[in-house]
Amino acid sequence: MLLRLDTVSSFYGRTQILRDIDFGVTNGSCMCVLGRNGVGKTTLLRTIMGLVDKMTGTMTVSDTNLTRARTDERAKYGLGYVPQGRQILGNFTVRENILLGTFAKTGRNGKVPDICLDLFPYLAENLNRRAGELSGGQQQQLAISRALAVDPQILLLDEPTEGIQPNIVAEIGETLRMLNKKMGISMILSEQHIKVARDLGDQFVMMDNGRIVESGDISELTDDMVDRHMTV
Amino acid sequence: MDISSIAFANSLILGLSIAGIFFVAALGLTIIYGTAGVINMAHGEFIMLGAYTVYALQTFAGIPYFLCIPVAFVVVGAIGFAIEKSLIRYLYDRPLDTLLATWGVSLVLIQGTRLIFGSDPKYVEIPQFLSSNLEVGGLSLGVFRIFIIFMALVLAAGVWFIFYKTDFGIKIRAVTQNREIAASFGINSGQVYSFTFALGAGLAGVAGALFGALNIVLPTMGMGYVVEAFLTVVTGGGALLGSAIASLAIGELQSIFALITNSTFAKFLIFVLIVVFLRFRPQGLISASGKRR
């Protein structure tokens, strides 16, 4: 198992958000985290990144226990994070945003990795542009590019298609498929677009009220589950 | 040139020199406030420590003045690093506590210096050529004041280079903009804050090395400079460029007001202008971090 959470709970201040999460990602697979808004999907990814106030239980990456590790230490174990709302650094250039990702990589050479340039030609042509000037879709490409600069074992993608126009959603879906299926990068994908999840996912977990209520292979995700846990 | 235009040109040059002093005094504070959001009340005492470092090096080891300047940077930077590691790091995101704690540090530094060096004034020796006056076309300015302007430019260029052309600069700016994202990409914000605090303290040490030669060296000398530093940083908004523009504006206006009225009234006018400016633009000229406000 590449990443494993055992009875993990997490808190913001005294408020408990996640409750007894058991969760695992195998090498090269895509795990979809599904559920309505506010059920704990983002908190699950933030918990893995060490961005919550307190976490109990155990978390391992490649059998290394990272439960007590700081966020910057976890990143160095190959966690490439694409946060909700992209959170690219608007005052940085495109180049600087991508270089930021390389700080988590071993053997860093201070250059923009080729994969980032090859995957997103627009970014390659606009490396000196201020990132805040990019469109939403381009910023999402930059956020993915920055996470790839980590040379990740696992990409953690928090609703990467949220607020993106439909033709770009398809493009981002294709990019993620290529990264996962052809390059073998494991993924944890928090997603509300059920089509994207069915398209990309190998396994899924369905969340409700901070707990995992359903899980299995993506082929076992029934319309009934979607109706019960995702329809507002 | 007639007398009034010579006087005006002289006051512009003097203004530039005042701007240089304001900028050098404010540079370290700008970096610490702009990056970590810490209002460092001990900044004036870091300046004072820089001056005493030069005095001690000259008196006890006979080290030449120009060599003392980088040593003051290292010594005061190391003191700043130790203070950050032992105290400030526990107080981030608690502005009032940081303010009180750094004020406490300033009192300790003043008393500690008094215990070691006594309360009597000390003097920093500068090379002969720096104490001369330069006269060009009726304009006159002390060479040391020109040296301060030169140092202000060198330090500004150095800080700009660190911030925009080095890995450490990317780290500092990333942590300033979004600490969580910086950490998510392997940047240890605690370490960045420690080194930034040390850099800011070291720059205050350089300021002290310059101001110690400009005036007498006393344990309480920092108190005057910290006011100038805060005026510059608050008006500038915490960004490097903001402090540069603010110090230039304050220096020139103060000098021109002094020419028209007198220096006491000029300072009064500057304070009033800054208060009015901040009433309409409380974030200062250029805000270092939109997020923090």
Coordinates of C-alpha atoms in Angstrom, one line a residue:
Chain A
M1 CA 0.0 0.0 0.0
L2 CA 1.4 3.4 -1.0
L3 CA -0.6 5.5 1.4
R4 CA -2.6 4.3 4.3
L5 CA -4.7 5.9 7.0
D6 CA -5.8 3.9 10.0
T7 CA -8.6 5.1 12.2
V8 CA -7.7 8.7 11.5
S9 CA -9.7 11.5 13.0
S10 CA -8.9 15.2 12.6
F11 CA -9.8 18.5 14.2
Y12 CA -9.9 22.2 13.6
G13 CA -9.5 23.7 17.0
R14 CA -11.8 21.5 19.2
T15 CA -14.2 20.7 16.3
Q16 CA -13.9 17.2 15.1
I17 CA -14.3 16.9 11.3
L18 CA -13.1 13.4 10.3
R19 CA -14.1 10.3 12.3
D20 CA -12.2 7.0 12.2
I21 CA -11.2 7.1 8.6
D22 CA -9.6 3.9 7.2
F23 CA -8.3 4.5 3.8
G24 CA -5.6 3.2 1.4
V25 CA -4.2 4.0 -2.0
T26 CA -2.3 1.3 -4.0
N27 CA 0.5 2.0 -6.4
G28 CA -0.7 3.5 -9.7
S29 CA -4.3 3.6 -8.8
C30 CA -6.8 6.5 -8.7
M31 CA -8.9 6.8 -5.6
C32 CA -12.0 9.0 -5.8
V33 CA -13.3 10.7 -2.7
L34 CA -17.0 11.5 -3.2
G35 CA -19.7 13.2 -1.3
R36 CA -21.7 16.4 -1.0
N37 CA -20.3 19.7 0.0
G38 CA -19.2 19.9 3.6
V39 CA -18.9 16.2 4.3
G40 CA -15.1 16.3 4.8
K41 CA -13.5 15.6 1.4
T42 CA -11.3 18.7 1.5
T43 CA -10.5 18.0 5.2
L44 CA -9.4 14.5 4.3
L45 CA -6.9 15.8 1.7
R46 CA -5.8 18.5 4.2
T47 CA -5.4 15.9 6.9
I48 CA -3.1 13.9 4.6
M49 CA -1.1 17.1 3.9
G50 CA -0.9 17.8 7.6
L51 CA -2.9 21.0 7.3
V52 CA -5.3 20.4 10.2
D53 CA -4.8 21.5 13.8
K54 CA -4.8 18.0 15.2
M55 CA -4.8 14.5 13.8
T56 CA -5.2 11.1 15.6
G57 CA -4.7 7.6 14.2
T58 CA -1.9 6.6 11.9
M59 CA -0.8 7.7 8.5
T60 CA 1.9 5.9 6.5
V61 CA 3.4 6.6 3.0
S62 CA 5.5 3.8 1.6
D63 CA 5.5 2.2 5.1
T64 CA 7.0 5.3 6.7
N65 CA 4.9 6.6 9.5
L66 CA 4.2 10.3 8.9
T67 CA 1.5 10.8 11.5
R68 CA 3.6 13.3 13.4
A69 CA 5.4 14.8 10.4
R70 CA 5.0 18.5 9.6
T71 CA 3.4 19.5 6.3
D72 CA 6.8 20.4 4.7
E73 CA 8.2 17.0 5.7
R74 CA 5.2 15.1 4.3
A75 CA 5.6 16.9 1.0
K76 CA 9.1 15.5 0.6
Y77 CA 7.6 12.0 0.6
G78 CA 6.2 12.7 -2.8
L79 CA 2.8 14.2 -2.0
G80 CA 1.8 16.6 -4.9
Y81 CA -1.0 18.8 -3.7
V82 CA -3.5 20.5 -5.9
P83 CA -5.7 22.4 -3.4
Q84 CA -9.3 23.5 -3.7
G85 CA -9.5 26.9 -5.4
R86 CA -6.1 26.2 -7.0
Q87 CA -4.3 28.7 -4.6
I88 CA -1.5 29.5 -7.0
L89 CA 0.6 32.5 -5.8
G90 CA -0.8 35.4 -7.8
N91 CA 2.2 37.7 -7.3
F92 CA 4.6 35.0 -8.5
T93 CA 5.4 34.4 -12.2
V94 CA 4.4 31.1 -13.8
R95 CA 8.0 30.0 -13.5
E96 CA 8.2 30.8 -9.8
N97 CA 5.0 29.0 -9.1
I98 CA 6.3 25.8 -10.7
L99 CA 9.7 26.2 -9.1
L100 CA 7.9 26.3 -5.7
G101 CA 6.9 22.7 -6.3
T102 CA 10.5 21.7 -6.8
F103 CA 11.4 22.5 -3.2
A104 CA 9.8 19.3 -2.1
K105 CA 11.8 17.3 -4.6
T106 CA 15.1 15.6 -3.9
G107 CA 17.9 16.4 -6.4
R108 CA 16.5 19.8 -7.2
N109 CA 18.3 21.7 -9.9
G110 CA 16.5 25.0 -9.9
K111 CA 15.0 24.4 -13.3
V112 CA 11.4 24.0 -14.4
P113 CA 10.9 20.3 -14.9
D114 CA 10.3 19.2 -18.5
I115 CA 7.1 17.4 -17.8
C116 CA 5.5 20.7 -16.8
L117 CA 6.5 22.3 -20.0
D118 CA 5.5 19.3 -22.2
L119 CA 2.1 18.9 -20.7
F120 CA 1.0 22.5 -20.8
P121 CA 2.5 24.4 -23.8
Y122 CA 0.6 27.6 -22.8
L123 CA 2.5 27.7 -19.5
A124 CA 5.8 27.0 -21.3
E125 CA 5.3 30.0 -23.5
N126 CA 4.3 32.3 -20.6
L127 CA 6.8 31.4 -17.9
N128 CA 7.4 35.1 -17.1
R129 CA 3.8 36.1 -16.9
R130 CA 2.3 36.9 -13.5
A131 CA 0.2 33.9 -12.4
G132 CA -2.6 36.2 -11.2
E133 CA -3.3 37.2 -14.7
L134 CA -4.1 33.7 -16.0
S135 CA -7.6 32.5 -16.6
G136 CA -9.2 29.9 -14.2
G137 CA -8.4 27.0 -16.5
Q138 CA -4.8 28.1 -17.0
Q139 CA -4.4 28.6 -13.2
Q140 CA -5.6 25.0 -12.7
Q141 CA -3.1 23.8 -15.2
L142 CA -0.5 25.7 -13.3
A143 CA -1.6 24.2 -10.0
I144 CA -1.3 20.7 -11.5
S145 CA 2.1 21.7 -13.0
R146 CA 3.3 22.9 -9.6
A147 CA 2.3 19.6 -8.0
L148 CA 4.0 17.6 -10.8
A149 CA 7.2 19.6 -10.1
V150 CA 7.3 17.7 -6.8
D151 CA 7.9 14.5 -8.8
P152 CA 5.0 13.1 -6.8
Q153 CA 4.3 9.5 -5.9
I154 CA 0.7 10.6 -5.2
L155 CA -1.2 13.5 -6.6
L156 CA -3.9 14.9 -4.2
L157 CA -6.4 16.7 -6.3
D158 CA -9.1 18.7 -4.5
E159 CA -12.0 19.3 -7.0
P160 CA -9.7 20.2 -9.9
T161 CA -12.7 20.8 -12.2
E162 CA -14.6 23.1 -9.9
G163 CA -15.4 26.4 -11.5
I164 CA -13.8 25.5 -14.8
Q165 CA -15.6 25.9 -18.1
P166 CA -16.8 22.6 -19.6
N167 CA -14.3 22.3 -22.5
I168 CA -11.4 22.8 -20.1
V169 CA -12.9 20.2 -17.7
A170 CA -12.5 17.6 -20.5
E171 CA -9.0 18.8 -21.2
I172 CA -8.0 18.5 -17.5
G173 CA -9.7 15.1 -17.3
E174 CA -7.5 13.9 -20.2
T175 CA -4.4 15.2 -18.6
L176 CA -5.1 13.5 -15.3
R177 CA -5.9 10.2 -17.2
M178 CA -2.6 10.4 -18.9
L179 CA -0.7 11.1 -15.7
N180 CA -2.4 8.2 -13.9
K181 CA -2.8 5.5 -16.6
K182 CA 0.3 6.2 -18.7
M183 CA 2.7 7.6 -16.2
G184 CA 1.5 5.5 -13.3
I185 CA 1.2 8.4 -10.8
S186 CA -1.2 7.5 -8.1
M187 CA -4.1 9.9 -7.3
I188 CA -6.5 10.8 -4.7
L189 CA -9.2 12.8 -6.5
S190 CA -11.9 14.6 -4.6
E191 CA -14.7 15.2 -7.1
Q192 CA -18.3 16.3 -7.4
H193 CA -18.6 15.6 -11.1
I194 CA -19.6 11.9 -11.0
K195 CA -18.8 11.5 -14.7
V196 CA -15.1 12.6 -14.2
A197 CA -14.9 10.2 -11.2
R198 CA -16.3 7.2 -13.1
D199 CA -14.0 8.1 -16.0
L200 CA -10.8 8.3 -14.0
G201 CA -11.3 6.3 -10.8
D202 CA -10.2 2.8 -9.9
Q203 CA -11.7 2.8 -6.4
F204 CA -13.9 5.2 -4.5
V205 CA -14.9 6.2 -1.0
M206 CA -18.2 7.9 -0.3
M207 CA -18.1 10.3 2.6
D208 CA -20.9 11.6 4.8
N209 CA -20.6 13.7 8.0
G210 CA -16.9 13.1 8.3
R211 CA -17.1 9.3 7.9
I212 CA -16.6 6.9 5.0
V213 CA -20.0 5.4 4.4
E214 CA -19.4 3.4 1.2
S215 CA -16.2 2.2 -0.5
G216 CA -15.2 -0.2 -3.2
D217 CA -14.1 -0.5 -6.9
I218 CA -15.5 2.3 -9.0
S219 CA -17.6 -0.3 -10.9
E220 CA -19.4 -0.9 -7.7
L221 CA -20.5 2.7 -7.4
T222 CA -24.3 2.5 -8.0
D223 CA -26.7 5.3 -9.1
D224 CA -28.5 4.6 -5.8
M225 CA -25.4 5.4 -3.8
V226 CA -24.9 8.6 -5.8
D227 CA -28.6 9.5 -5.2
R228 CA -28.4 8.8 -1.5
H229 CA -25.1 10.5 -0.8
M230 CA -24.4 13.1 -3.5
T231 CA -27.8 14.5 -4.7
V232 CA -28.7 17.7 -2.9
Chain B
M1 CA 23.0 79.8 -9.3
D2 CA 21.6 82.4 -7.0
I3 CA 21.5 81.9 -3.2
S4 CA 18.0 80.7 -3.0
S5 CA 18.4 78.0 -5.7
I6 CA 21.7 76.9 -4.1
A7 CA 19.9 76.6 -0.8
F8 CA 17.1 74.6 -2.4
A9 CA 19.5 72.3 -4.2
N10 CA 21.4 71.8 -1.0
S11 CA 18.2 71.0 0.8
L12 CA 17.3 68.4 -1.9
I13 CA 20.7 66.7 -1.4
L14 CA 20.3 66.9 2.3
G15 CA 16.8 65.3 1.9
L16 CA 18.4 62.5 -0.1
S17 CA 20.8 61.9 2.8
I18 CA 17.9 61.9 5.3
A19 CA 16.1 59.5 3.0
G20 CA 19.1 57.2 3.0
I21 CA 19.2 57.2 6.9
F22 CA 15.4 56.5 7.1
F23 CA 15.7 53.7 4.5
V24 CA 18.7 52.1 6.1
A25 CA 17.0 52.3 9.5
A26 CA 13.8 50.8 8.2
L27 CA 15.2 48.1 5.9
G28 CA 15.5 45.4 8.6
L29 CA 12.2 46.3 10.1
T30 CA 10.6 46.2 6.6
I31 CA 11.8 42.6 6.0
I32 CA 10.7 41.3 9.4
Y33 CA 7.3 43.1 9.4
G34 CA 6.7 42.4 5.7
T35 CA 7.5 38.7 5.9
A36 CA 6.5 37.5 9.4
G37 CA 4.1 40.4 10.4
V38 CA 6.1 40.9 13.5
I39 CA 6.3 44.5 14.8
N40 CA 9.8 44.3 16.3
M41 CA 10.0 46.9 19.0
A42 CA 13.6 45.8 19.6
H43 CA 14.6 47.0 16.1
G44 CA 16.2 50.2 17.5
E45 CA 18.3 48.1 19.9
F46 CA 19.5 45.9 17.1
I47 CA 20.7 49.2 15.5
M48 CA 22.3 50.1 18.8
L49 CA 24.0 46.7 19.0
G50 CA 25.5 47.2 15.5
A51 CA 27.0 50.5 16.7
Y52 CA 28.5 48.9 19.8
T53 CA 29.8 46.0 17.8
V54 CA 31.8 48.4 15.7
Y55 CA 32.9 50.3 18.8
A56 CA 34.1 47.1 20.5
L57 CA 35.8 45.8 17.3
Q58 CA 37.7 49.0 16.9
T59 CA 38.6 49.5 20.5
F60 CA 39.5 46.0 21.5
A61 CA 40.7 44.5 18.3
G62 CA 41.7 47.5 16.2
I63 CA 39.7 46.3 13.2
P64 CA 39.3 48.9 10.4
Y65 CA 35.9 50.5 10.0
F66 CA 35.0 49.0 6.6
L67 CA 35.6 45.5 7.9
C68 CA 33.5 46.2 11.0
I69 CA 30.4 46.8 8.9
P70 CA 30.0 43.1 7.6
V71 CA 31.0 41.9 11.1
A72 CA 28.2 44.0 12.6
F73 CA 25.8 42.3 10.1
V74 CA 26.9 38.9 11.2
V75 CA 27.0 39.5 15.0
V76 CA 23.6 41.3 15.2
G77 CA 22.1 38.8 12.7
A78 CA 23.2 36.0 15.0
I79 CA 21.7 37.7 18.0
G80 CA 18.5 38.2 16.0
F81 CA 18.5 34.5 15.1
A82 CA 18.9 33.4 18.7
I83 CA 16.1 35.7 19.8
E84 CA 13.8 34.4 17.1
K85 CA 14.6 30.8 18.0
S86 CA 14.2 31.3 21.7
L87 CA 11.2 33.7 21.9
I88 CA 9.6 35.1 18.8
R89 CA 8.8 31.7 17.2
Y90 CA 6.3 31.0 19.9
L91 CA 4.5 34.2 19.4
Y92 CA 3.7 34.3 15.6
D93 CA 0.1 35.2 14.9
R94 CA -0.2 36.9 18.3
P95 CA 0.7 40.5 17.4
L96 CA 0.1 42.0 20.8
D97 CA 2.2 39.4 22.6
T98 CA 5.0 39.8 20.0
L99 CA 4.9 43.6 20.5
L100 CA 5.2 43.3 24.3
A101 CA 7.8 40.6 24.1
T102 CA 10.0 42.5 21.6
W103 CA 9.6 45.6 23.8
G104 CA 10.9 43.5 26.7
V105 CA 13.8 42.3 24.6
S106 CA 14.6 46.0 23.8
L107 CA 14.7 46.8 27.5
V108 CA 17.0 43.8 28.3
L109 CA 19.3 44.8 25.4
I110 CA 19.5 48.4 26.6
Q111 CA 20.3 47.4 30.2
G112 CA 22.6 44.6 29.2
T113 CA 24.6 47.0 27.0
R114 CA 24.7 49.5 29.9
L115 CA 26.0 46.8 32.2
I116 CA 28.8 45.8 29.8
F117 CA 29.8 49.2 28.3
G118 CA 28.5 51.7 30.8
S119 CA 26.2 54.7 30.2
D120 CA 28.9 57.1 28.9
P121 CA 28.9 57.9 25.2
K122 CA 31.3 56.0 22.9
Y123 CA 32.6 57.0 19.6
V124 CA 33.1 55.1 16.3
E125 CA 36.2 56.1 14.3
I126 CA 35.8 56.5 10.6
P127 CA 38.5 56.9 7.9
Q128 CA 39.7 60.5 7.4
F129 CA 38.3 60.8 3.9
L130 CA 34.8 60.0 5.2
S131 CA 34.8 62.9 7.6
S132 CA 35.6 65.5 4.9
N133 CA 33.1 67.7 3.0
L134 CA 32.5 67.7 -0.7
E135 CA 31.8 71.1 -2.3
V136 CA 30.5 71.2 -5.9
G137 CA 29.2 74.4 -7.5
G138 CA 28.3 76.0 -4.2
L139 CA 26.6 72.8 -3.0
S140 CA 28.1 71.2 0.1
L141 CA 27.6 67.7 1.6
G142 CA 29.5 65.6 4.1
V143 CA 31.2 62.6 2.4
F144 CA 29.9 60.3 5.1
R145 CA 26.3 61.3 4.2
I146 CA 27.1 60.4 0.6
F147 CA 28.4 57.1 1.9
I148 CA 25.1 56.5 3.7
I149 CA 23.2 57.1 0.4
F150 CA 25.6 54.8 -1.3
M151 CA 25.1 52.1 1.4
A152 CA 21.3 52.5 1.2
L153 CA 21.5 51.8 -2.6
V154 CA 23.8 48.8 -2.1
L155 CA 21.6 47.3 0.7
A156 CA 18.5 47.9 -1.4
A157 CA 20.1 46.1 -4.3
G158 CA 21.3 43.3 -2.1
V159 CA 17.9 42.7 -0.5
W160 CA 16.2 42.9 -3.9
F161 CA 18.7 40.3 -5.2
I162 CA 18.0 38.0 -2.3
F163 CA 14.2 38.3 -2.6
Y164 CA 13.9 38.0 -6.4
K165 CA 16.9 36.1 -7.6
T166 CA 17.6 33.4 -5.0
D167 CA 15.8 30.2 -3.8
F168 CA 15.7 31.8 -0.3
G169 CA 13.9 34.7 -1.8
I170 CA 11.2 32.5 -3.4
K171 CA 10.8 30.8 -0.1
I172 CA 10.4 34.1 1.8
R173 CA 7.9 35.4 -0.7
A174 CA 6.0 32.1 -0.8
V175 CA 5.7 32.0 3.0
T176 CA 4.6 35.7 3.0
Q177 CA 1.9 35.0 0.5
N178 CA 0.5 31.7 1.6
R179 CA 2.2 29.8 4.5
E180 CA 0.1 26.6 4.0
I181 CA 0.9 26.4 0.3
A182 CA 4.6 27.0 0.9
A183 CA 4.6 24.2 3.5
S184 CA 2.7 21.9 1.1
F185 CA 5.7 22.2 -1.2
G186 CA 8.4 21.4 1.2
I187 CA 9.2 24.8 2.6
N188 CA 9.8 24.9 6.4
S189 CA 8.2 28.3 7.3
G190 CA 9.7 28.2 10.8
Q191 CA 13.2 28.0 9.3
V192 CA 12.4 30.8 6.8
Y193 CA 11.1 33.0 9.6
S194 CA 14.3 32.4 11.6
F195 CA 16.6 33.3 8.8
T196 CA 14.4 36.3 7.7
F197 CA 14.5 37.6 11.3
A198 CA 18.3 37.1 11.3
L199 CA 18.6 39.0 8.0
G200 CA 16.5 41.9 9.3
A201 CA 18.5 42.0 12.5
G202 CA 21.7 41.9 10.5
L203 CA 20.6 44.8 8.4
A204 CA 19.8 46.8 11.5
G205 CA 23.3 45.9 12.6
V206 CA 24.7 47.5 9.4
A207 CA 22.5 50.6 10.1
G208 CA 24.0 50.8 13.6
A209 CA 27.5 50.6 12.1
L210 CA 26.6 53.6 10.0
F211 CA 24.7 55.6 12.6
G212 CA 27.3 55.0 15.2
A213 CA 29.7 57.0 13.1
L214 CA 27.1 59.7 12.5
N215 CA 26.3 60.3 16.1
I216 CA 27.5 59.3 19.5
V217 CA 27.0 55.7 20.6
L218 CA 24.7 55.2 23.6
P219 CA 22.6 52.3 25.0
T220 CA 19.5 54.4 24.3
M221 CA 20.4 55.5 20.8
G222 CA 18.1 53.0 19.1
M223 CA 15.0 54.8 20.4
G224 CA 15.3 57.7 18.0
Y225 CA 16.0 55.5 15.0
V226 CA 13.1 53.1 15.7
V227 CA 10.7 56.0 15.3
E228 CA 12.1 56.9 11.9
A229 CA 12.0 53.2 11.0
F230 CA 8.4 52.7 12.0
L231 CA 7.3 55.9 10.2
T232 CA 8.9 54.6 7.0
V233 CA 7.6 51.0 7.3
V234 CA 4.0 52.0 8.2
T235 CA 3.9 54.7 5.4
G236 CA 5.5 52.3 2.9
G237 CA 3.1 49.4 3.8
G238 CA 5.8 46.8 4.6
A239 CA 7.1 46.2 1.1
L240 CA 10.6 46.9 0.1
L241 CA 9.6 49.3 -2.7
G242 CA 7.1 51.0 -0.3
S243 CA 9.8 51.7 2.2
A244 CA 12.1 53.0 -0.5
I245 CA 9.5 55.4 -1.8
A246 CA 8.4 56.4 1.7
S247 CA 11.9 57.2 2.9
L248 CA 12.6 59.3 -0.2
A249 CA 9.3 61.2 0.3
I250 CA 9.8 61.7 4.0
G251 CA 13.5 62.7 3.6
E252 CA 12.9 65.2 0.8
L253 CA 9.7 66.8 2.3
Q254 CA 11.4 67.1 5.8
S255 CA 14.4 68.8 4.2
I256 CA 12.3 71.2 2.1
F257 CA 10.0 72.0 5.0
A258 CA 13.1 72.7 7.2
L259 CA 14.3 75.1 4.5
I260 CA 11.0 77.0 4.5
T261 CA 10.4 76.9 8.3
N262 CA 12.8 75.2 10.7
S263 CA 13.7 71.6 11.4
T264 CA 11.4 71.2 14.5
F265 CA 8.4 72.5 12.6
A266 CA 9.4 70.3 9.6
K267 CA 9.3 67.2 11.7
F268 CA 5.9 68.2 13.1
L269 CA 4.6 68.7 9.6
I270 CA 5.9 65.3 8.5
F271 CA 4.1 63.6 11.4
V272 CA 0.9 65.4 10.6
L273 CA 1.2 64.5 6.9
I274 CA 1.8 60.8 7.7
V275 CA -1.2 60.7 10.1
V276 CA -3.4 62.2 7.4
F277 CA -2.0 59.9 4.7
L278 CA -2.7 56.8 6.9
R279 CA -6.2 58.1 7.6
F280 CA -7.0 57.7 3.9
R281 CA -4.6 54.8 3.1
P282 CA -4.1 52.7 6.3
Q283 CA -2.5 49.9 4.4
G284 CA 0.4 52.2 3.4
L285 CA 1.8 52.8 -0.1
I286 CA 2.4 49.2 -1.1
S287 CA 1.1 46.4 1.1
A288 CA 3.5 43.5 1.6
S289 CA 0.8 41.0 2.1
G290 CA -2.8 41.6 1.2
K291 CA -3.8 38.6 3.1
R292 CA -2.7 39.8 6.5
R293 CA -4.8 43.0 6.4

